Short mmCIF file of C-alpha atoms in Angstrom, two decimals:
data_model
loop_
_atom_site.label_atom_id
_atom_site.label_comp_id
_atom_site.label_asym_id
_atom_site.label_seq_id
_atom_site.Cartn_x
_atom_site.Cartn_y
_atom_site.Cartn_z
CA MET Y 1 -1.03 3.58 -9.13
CA GLY Y 2 -2.70 0.51 -10.61
CA THR Y 3 -6.04 -0.04 -8.89
CA GLY Y 4 -9.07 -2.28 -9.21
CA GLY Y 5 -10.77 0.35 -11.39
CA GLY Y 6 -7.86 1.51 -13.55
CA LEU Y 7 -4.88 3.86 -13.50
CA CYS Y 8 -4.69 6.65 -10.89
CA SER Y 9 -2.07 9.27 -10.04
CA TYR Y 10 -1.16 11.26 -6.93
CA ASP Y 11 0.59 14.64 -7.17
CA GLY Y 12 1.15 15.20 -3.45
CA TYR Y 13 -2.25 16.83 -2.99
CA ASN Y 14 -4.93 14.99 -4.96
CA ILE Y 15 -5.75 11.55 -6.35
CA ARG Y 16 -6.76 11.64 -10.02
CA ASP Y 17 -8.35 8.92 -12.15
CA HIS Y 18 -6.92 8.22 -15.60
CA TYR Y 19 -9.62 5.91 -16.93
CA SER Y 20 -13.13 6.23 -18.32
CA ALA Y 21 -16.22 4.55 -16.91
CA SER Y 22 -16.48 2.34 -19.99
CA GLY Y 23 -13.99 0.84 -22.41
CA ASN Y 24 -10.76 -1.06 -21.87
CA THR Y 25 -9.15 1.65 -19.70
CA SER Y 26 -11.56 0.73 -16.89
CA THR Y 27 -9.84 -2.48 -15.80
CA ARG Y 28 -7.94 -3.90 -12.86
CA ILE Y 29 -4.26 -2.94 -13.26
CA TYR Y 30 -1.68 -5.42 -11.96
CA CYS Y 31 1.65 -4.14 -13.30
CA GLY Y 32 3.41 -1.55 -15.41
CA THR Y 33 6.73 -0.16 -16.60
CA MET Y 34 8.00 2.91 -18.44
CA ILE Y 35 8.96 2.14 -22.04
CA SER Y 36 10.10 5.72 -22.77
CA ASP Y 37 10.48 8.98 -20.88
CA ALA Y 38 6.75 9.60 -21.21
CA VAL Y 39 4.97 6.34 -22.06
CA LEU Y 40 3.80 3.86 -19.44
CA MET Y 41 2.91 0.28 -20.43
CA LEU Y 42 0.23 -1.23 -18.18
CA GLY Y 43 -0.98 -4.79 -17.75
CA GLY Y 44 -4.45 -5.69 -16.56
CA ASP Y 45 -7.41 -8.02 -16.92
CA LEU Y 46 -8.26 -6.63 -20.37
CA GLY Y 47 -4.74 -6.81 -21.74
CA VAL Y 48 -2.01 -4.23 -22.38
CA LEU Y 49 -2.47 -0.44 -22.37
CA LEU Y 50 -0.09 2.37 -23.35
CA TYR Y 51 -0.52 5.67 -21.50
CA ASP Y 52 1.30 8.90 -22.42
CA THR Y 53 1.95 10.58 -19.05
CA VAL Y 54 2.83 13.93 -20.67
CA ALA Y 55 -0.05 14.18 -23.16
CA ASP Y 56 -2.42 12.57 -20.60
CA LYS Y 57 -3.94 10.16 -23.09
CA TYR Y 58 -3.89 6.50 -24.08
CA ILE Y 59 -2.07 5.38 -27.21
CA PRO Y 60 -3.64 2.72 -29.44
CA ILE Y 61 -1.84 -0.62 -29.33
CA ASP Y 62 -2.46 -3.86 -31.16
CA GLY Y 63 -2.41 -6.46 -28.41
CA GLY Y 64 -4.26 -9.12 -30.34
CA GLU Y 65 -5.75 -11.72 -28.03
CA ILE Y 66 -3.49 -10.83 -25.06
CA ALA Y 67 -5.49 -10.57 -21.82
CA ASN Y 68 -5.18 -11.25 -18.09
CA VAL Y 69 -1.72 -9.68 -17.81
CA ARG Y 70 -0.12 -10.23 -14.40
CA SER Y 71 3.51 -9.11 -14.83
CA ILE Y 72 5.66 -6.85 -17.02
CA CYS Y 73 9.46 -6.59 -17.12
CA ARG Y 74 11.59 -4.46 -19.47
CA THR Y 75 15.03 -5.53 -20.75
CA GLY Y 76 16.38 -2.89 -23.13
CA ASP Y 77 14.15 -2.64 -26.21
CA THR Y 78 12.17 -5.73 -25.19
CA VAL Y 79 9.26 -5.87 -22.75
CA TRP Y 80 8.36 -9.28 -21.33
CA VAL Y 81 4.64 -9.70 -20.67
CA GLY Y 82 3.39 -12.49 -18.41
CA THR Y 83 -0.25 -13.52 -18.73
CA LEU Y 84 -2.48 -16.31 -17.45
CA ASP Y 85 -2.26 -17.82 -20.94
CA GLY Y 86 1.45 -17.64 -21.64
CA LEU Y 87 4.49 -15.39 -22.00
CA TYR Y 88 4.92 -12.71 -24.68
CA THR Y 89 7.54 -10.22 -25.78
CA TYR Y 90 6.94 -6.71 -27.07
CA ARG Y 91 9.54 -4.97 -29.25
CA ILE Y 92 9.32 -1.26 -28.39
CA ALA Y 93 10.88 -0.02 -31.64
CA GLU Y 94 8.64 -2.21 -33.77
CA GLY Y 95 5.48 -2.03 -31.66
CA ARG Y 96 4.99 -5.76 -32.12
CA PHE Y 97 4.03 -8.65 -29.80
CA ALA Y 98 5.25 -12.24 -30.15
CA ALA Y 99 4.59 -15.41 -28.16
CA ALA Y 100 7.59 -16.65 -26.15
CA GLY Y 101 8.59 -19.88 -24.41
CA LYS Y 102 5.35 -21.66 -25.27
CA ASP Y 103 6.60 -25.20 -24.62
CA SER Y 104 9.48 -24.32 -22.30
CA LEU Y 105 7.78 -22.84 -19.22
CA PRO Y 106 6.97 -24.72 -16.00
CA HIS Y 107 3.35 -23.56 -16.44
CA ARG Y 108 1.57 -21.35 -18.97
CA ALA Y 109 0.21 -18.95 -16.30
CA VAL Y 110 2.99 -16.39 -15.65
CA TYR Y 111 2.56 -14.29 -12.49
CA SER Y 112 5.98 -12.66 -11.97
CA LEU Y 113 9.09 -11.60 -13.91
CA ALA Y 114 12.54 -10.28 -12.98
CA TYR Y 115 15.78 -9.53 -14.81
CA SER Y 116 19.39 -9.85 -13.66
CA ASP Y 117 22.41 -7.93 -14.95
CA ASP Y 118 23.92 -11.10 -16.42
CA GLY Y 119 21.08 -11.29 -18.95
CA ILE Y 120 18.73 -13.79 -17.29
CA VAL Y 121 14.96 -13.28 -17.30
CA PHE Y 122 13.37 -15.15 -14.39
CA ILE Y 123 9.80 -16.36 -14.93
CA GLY Y 124 7.52 -17.13 -11.99
CA THR Y 125 4.51 -19.27 -12.86
CA TYR Y 126 1.55 -20.96 -11.23
CA ASP Y 127 3.62 -24.11 -10.86
CA GLY Y 128 7.34 -23.44 -10.81
CA LEU Y 129 10.17 -21.05 -11.63
CA GLY Y 130 11.75 -20.77 -15.07
CA LYS Y 131 14.52 -18.72 -16.65
CA TYR Y 132 15.55 -17.45 -20.08
CA ASP Y 133 19.12 -16.60 -21.08
CA THR Y 134 18.99 -13.57 -23.39
CA GLY Y 135 22.55 -14.35 -24.54
CA THR Y 136 22.05 -17.95 -25.63
CA GLY Y 137 18.29 -17.89 -26.19
CA ALA Y 138 17.87 -20.98 -23.99
CA TYR Y 139 15.04 -21.66 -21.54
CA GLY Y 140 15.44 -23.67 -18.35
CA ASN Y 141 13.73 -24.49 -15.06
CA ILE Y 142 14.93 -23.84 -11.51
CA ALA Y 143 14.11 -26.64 -9.08
CA MET Y 144 12.16 -25.42 -6.06
CA PRO Y 145 11.80 -27.23 -2.70
CA ALA Y 146 8.54 -28.94 -1.82
CA MET Y 147 6.09 -26.41 -0.39
CA GLY Y 148 4.33 -27.78 2.65
CA GLY Y 149 2.12 -30.34 0.95
CA ARG Y 150 0.90 -28.02 -1.82
CA ASN Y 151 0.22 -29.60 -5.19
CA ASN Y 152 1.85 -26.72 -7.03
CA GLN Y 153 4.74 -24.26 -6.60
CA PHE Y 154 3.04 -20.88 -7.10
CA VAL Y 155 5.67 -18.14 -7.61
CA ASN Y 156 3.87 -14.89 -6.87
CA SER Y 157 6.68 -12.30 -6.89
CA LEU Y 158 10.37 -11.99 -7.82
CA LEU Y 159 13.16 -9.51 -7.01
CA VAL Y 160 16.85 -9.40 -7.95
CA ASP Y 161 18.74 -7.56 -5.18
CA ASN Y 162 20.80 -4.45 -5.94
CA ALA Y 163 24.06 -6.28 -5.25
CA GLY Y 164 23.25 -8.92 -7.88
CA GLU Y 165 23.77 -11.72 -5.37
CA TRP Y 166 20.28 -13.10 -4.78
CA LEU Y 167 16.99 -13.65 -6.53
CA TRP Y 168 14.26 -13.34 -3.89
CA ILE Y 169 11.27 -15.59 -4.59
CA GLY Y 170 7.85 -14.86 -3.09
CA THR Y 171 5.47 -17.82 -3.22
CA GLU Y 172 2.04 -18.77 -1.92
CA ASN Y 173 3.88 -20.66 0.81
CA GLY Y 174 6.56 -18.23 2.04
CA LEU Y 175 9.85 -16.64 0.99
CA TYR Y 176 12.84 -18.29 -0.76
CA ARG Y 177 16.11 -17.10 -2.22
CA TYR Y 178 18.14 -18.30 -5.18
CA GLY Y 179 21.87 -17.73 -5.35
CA LEU Y 180 22.67 -16.12 -8.70
CA GLY Y 181 26.19 -17.51 -8.45
CA SER Y 182 25.61 -20.84 -6.72
CA GLY Y 183 22.26 -21.76 -8.27
CA GLU Y 184 21.00 -23.01 -4.88
CA VAL Y 185 17.49 -22.36 -3.55
CA ALA Y 186 16.78 -22.07 0.19
CA GLU Y 187 13.67 -21.23 2.22
CA ILE Y 188 13.82 -18.19 4.50
CA PRO Y 189 12.30 -19.00 7.93
CA GLY Y 190 9.95 -16.68 9.77
CA PHE Y 191 7.20 -16.27 7.18
CA GLY Y 192 5.16 -19.41 7.80
CA SER Y 193 2.91 -20.27 4.89
CA ASN Y 194 2.11 -16.65 4.04
CA SER Y 195 1.36 -15.61 0.48
CA VAL Y 196 4.21 -13.24 -0.48
CA LYS Y 197 2.59 -10.84 -2.96
CA SER Y 198 5.28 -8.17 -3.42
CA LEU Y 199 8.99 -7.60 -2.80
CA VAL Y 200 11.24 -4.53 -2.83
CA GLU Y 201 14.64 -3.59 -1.42
CA ASP Y 202 14.71 -0.44 0.72
CA ALA Y 203 17.44 2.20 1.01
CA ALA Y 204 19.16 0.24 3.80
CA GLY Y 205 19.32 -3.01 1.83
CA ASN Y 206 16.48 -4.65 3.76
CA LEU Y 207 13.71 -6.61 2.07
CA VAL Y 208 10.22 -5.09 2.33
CA ILE Y 209 7.66 -7.85 1.85
CA GLY Y 210 3.92 -7.49 1.25
CA THR Y 211 1.83 -10.50 2.27
CA ASP Y 212 -1.73 -11.54 3.09
CA ASP Y 213 -0.78 -11.07 6.75
CA GLY Y 214 0.63 -7.56 6.75
CA LEU Y 215 4.08 -6.20 6.01
CA TYR Y 216 7.36 -7.93 6.84
CA ILE Y 217 10.84 -6.39 6.99
CA TYR Y 218 13.68 -8.88 6.50
CA GLU Y 219 17.28 -7.88 7.25
CA PRO Y 220 19.61 -10.23 5.29
CA SER Y 221 22.66 -9.11 7.30
CA ASN Y 222 21.39 -10.61 10.57
CA GLN Y 223 18.35 -12.58 9.32
CA GLY Y 224 16.09 -10.45 11.51
CA VAL Y 225 12.36 -10.33 10.77
CA ARG Y 226 9.92 -7.59 11.76
CA HIS Y 227 6.16 -7.93 11.29
CA ILE Y 228 3.91 -4.88 10.85
CA VAL Y 229 0.12 -5.19 10.87
CA HIS Y 230 -2.98 -2.99 10.91
CA ASN Y 231 -3.94 -1.56 14.31
CA SER Y 232 -7.45 -0.12 14.50
CA ARG Y 233 -6.41 2.04 17.50
CA ASP Y 234 -3.62 3.71 15.55
CA GLY Y 235 -4.63 6.00 12.68
CA SER Y 236 -1.09 5.95 11.27
CA SER Y 237 -0.74 2.16 11.14
CA LEU Y 238 -0.89 -0.04 8.05
CA VAL Y 239 -4.30 0.61 6.49
CA ASN Y 240 -4.95 -3.07 5.66
CA ASN Y 241 -3.07 -6.34 6.16
CA ILE Y 242 -3.39 -7.54 2.54
CA VAL Y 243 -0.47 -5.79 0.80
CA TRP Y 244 -0.51 -6.19 -2.99
CA GLY Y 245 2.21 -3.79 -4.05
CA VAL Y 246 5.32 -2.19 -2.51
CA LEU Y 247 7.40 0.67 -3.95
CA CYS Y 248 10.58 2.25 -2.57
CA GLU Y 249 11.08 5.57 -4.38
CA ARG Y 250 14.19 7.70 -4.75
CA ASP Y 251 13.81 9.50 -1.41
CA GLY Y 252 13.53 6.18 0.44
CA ASN Y 253 9.81 6.52 1.17
CA ILE Y 254 7.85 3.24 1.05
CA TRP Y 255 4.46 3.18 -0.70
CA LEU Y 256 2.15 0.25 0.05
CA GLY Y 257 -0.89 -0.69 -2.04
CA THR Y 258 -3.40 -2.62 0.08
CA ASP Y 259 -6.94 -3.97 -0.12
CA SER Y 260 -8.18 -0.75 1.54
CA GLY Y 261 -6.05 1.89 -0.15
CA VAL Y 262 -2.50 3.22 0.06
CA SER Y 263 -0.21 3.50 3.08
CA LEU Y 264 2.94 5.64 3.10
CA ALA Y 265 5.94 4.98 5.35
CA PRO Y 266 8.02 8.19 5.15
CA ASN Y 267 11.79 7.85 5.32
CA THR Y 268 12.15 10.39 8.12
CA GLY Y 269 15.27 8.72 9.50
CA ALA Y 270 15.81 11.10 12.40
CA SER Y 271 12.56 10.48 14.27
CA ARG Y 272 10.13 7.68 15.04
CA PHE Y 273 6.57 7.95 16.31
CA VAL Y 274 5.49 5.27 18.81
CA PRO Y 275 1.86 5.23 20.03
CA VAL Y 276 1.34 4.47 23.73
CA SER Y 277 -0.73 1.43 22.73
CA ASP Y 278 2.33 -0.04 20.95
CA ILE Y 279 4.23 0.10 24.26
CA THR Y 280 1.49 -1.12 26.60
CA GLY Y 281 -0.64 -3.33 24.37
CA VAL Y 282 -3.84 -1.58 25.53
CA GLY Y 283 -5.74 1.46 24.34
CA ASP Y 284 -5.47 3.58 27.50
CA GLY Y 285 -3.44 6.76 27.06
CA ASN Y 286 -0.89 8.64 29.14
CA LYS Y 287 0.24 12.25 28.69
CA PHE Y 288 3.97 12.21 29.40
CA TYR Y 289 5.80 14.95 31.30
CA ALA Y 290 9.08 13.22 32.23
CA ILE Y 291 11.31 10.54 30.71
CA LEU Y 292 14.28 8.81 32.32
CA ARG Y 293 16.70 6.34 30.70
CA GLY Y 294 17.52 3.69 33.34
CA SER Y 295 20.95 2.21 34.04
CA ARG Y 296 19.95 -1.01 32.22
CA GLY Y 297 18.76 0.80 29.09
CA GLY Y 298 15.03 0.75 29.83
CA LEU Y 299 12.76 3.80 29.81
CA TRP Y 300 10.68 5.23 32.66
CA LEU Y 301 7.82 7.33 31.28
CA GLY Y 302 6.02 9.56 33.81
CA GLY Y 303 2.73 11.19 32.97
CA SER Y 304 -0.82 12.11 33.90
CA ASN Y 305 -1.85 8.45 34.06
CA GLY Y 306 1.01 7.07 36.11
CA LEU Y 307 4.47 5.65 35.50
CA ILE Y 308 5.32 3.21 32.72
CA TYR Y 309 8.50 1.14 32.47
CA THR Y 310 9.47 -0.39 29.11
CA ASP Y 311 12.48 -2.09 27.57
CA ALA Y 312 14.67 -0.11 25.16
CA ASP Y 313 12.81 -1.47 22.11
CA MET Y 314 9.48 -0.21 23.57
CA SER Y 315 7.63 -3.46 22.86
CA PRO Y 316 4.80 -4.74 25.10
CA ARG Y 317 6.74 -7.91 25.99
CA ASN Y 318 8.15 -6.51 29.25
CA VAL Y 319 6.14 -3.50 30.35
CA ARG Y 320 5.01 -2.37 33.82
CA TRP Y 321 2.41 0.32 34.37
CA TYR Y 322 2.06 1.90 37.82
CA ARG Y 323 -1.25 3.72 37.46
CA MET Y 324 -2.55 6.62 39.53
CA GLY Y 325 -4.59 5.34 42.45
CA ASP Y 326 -3.48 1.69 41.97
CA LYS Y 327 -1.98 0.50 45.26
#
């Protein structure tokens, strides 16, 4: 986990720090990628770090004047490094950095990177979206729609879907998608002017989106949007609404890095926990003893604090609560 203090790890039981109180390992970590079976390349405010996960130690690296790293993307033996002062490449075999695309980027501040199977590196900057063809060595820009009166087109996050059909583009003004075949860019409705900080595809092919206003789930198949936010009455809700990083790991569990720590959404599949407050919209409880599915699909929930009726989706939009002692 990249945190505001440095690199941390979690083994299922304990959180462990992997940085010292002083020196360049104590820095805000924004990004990282494995460059071998054991070595992790990290990008942060103080530049690039190499950490050997097996030997549990940092490896010296000559990063020159590289600092303020915001994004890292690996393509074979090459690692692309996006910083606030330009784009760089790192040759793993040679251990050497080189400046890239100096006069060909929409803006020198690079915040996001992504790679498609057809050999295109997509480059999200403070003011526009660029691309680099690894086959031809040519740079180009991708025209983005006007963003609600903003003076710049800040591309915060990028994701190429598993099917290789779309490039998803998270900006400071919502979500967009770019057709890898058609070359067309379109805005996805339902996200307002939210800052889209992180993007990942889950095991079901849905888009999991971290924003400044909680977590969104977007289903491309039916264009459905779900919005998940912190609920102070629910100890298992999202810990904070500012979601910086999202990870879907091999078991389908979703890890969320927020302003107040980490949230985990387990991929239980078979079961779902719904707090009473999610159904009723209030904090009063009810200990249930009997449940009946009605002929129209709704649920009748009978308990120590009366009878609750709710629609099948158990949302507070259409709920009735017949409380004990309420005539």
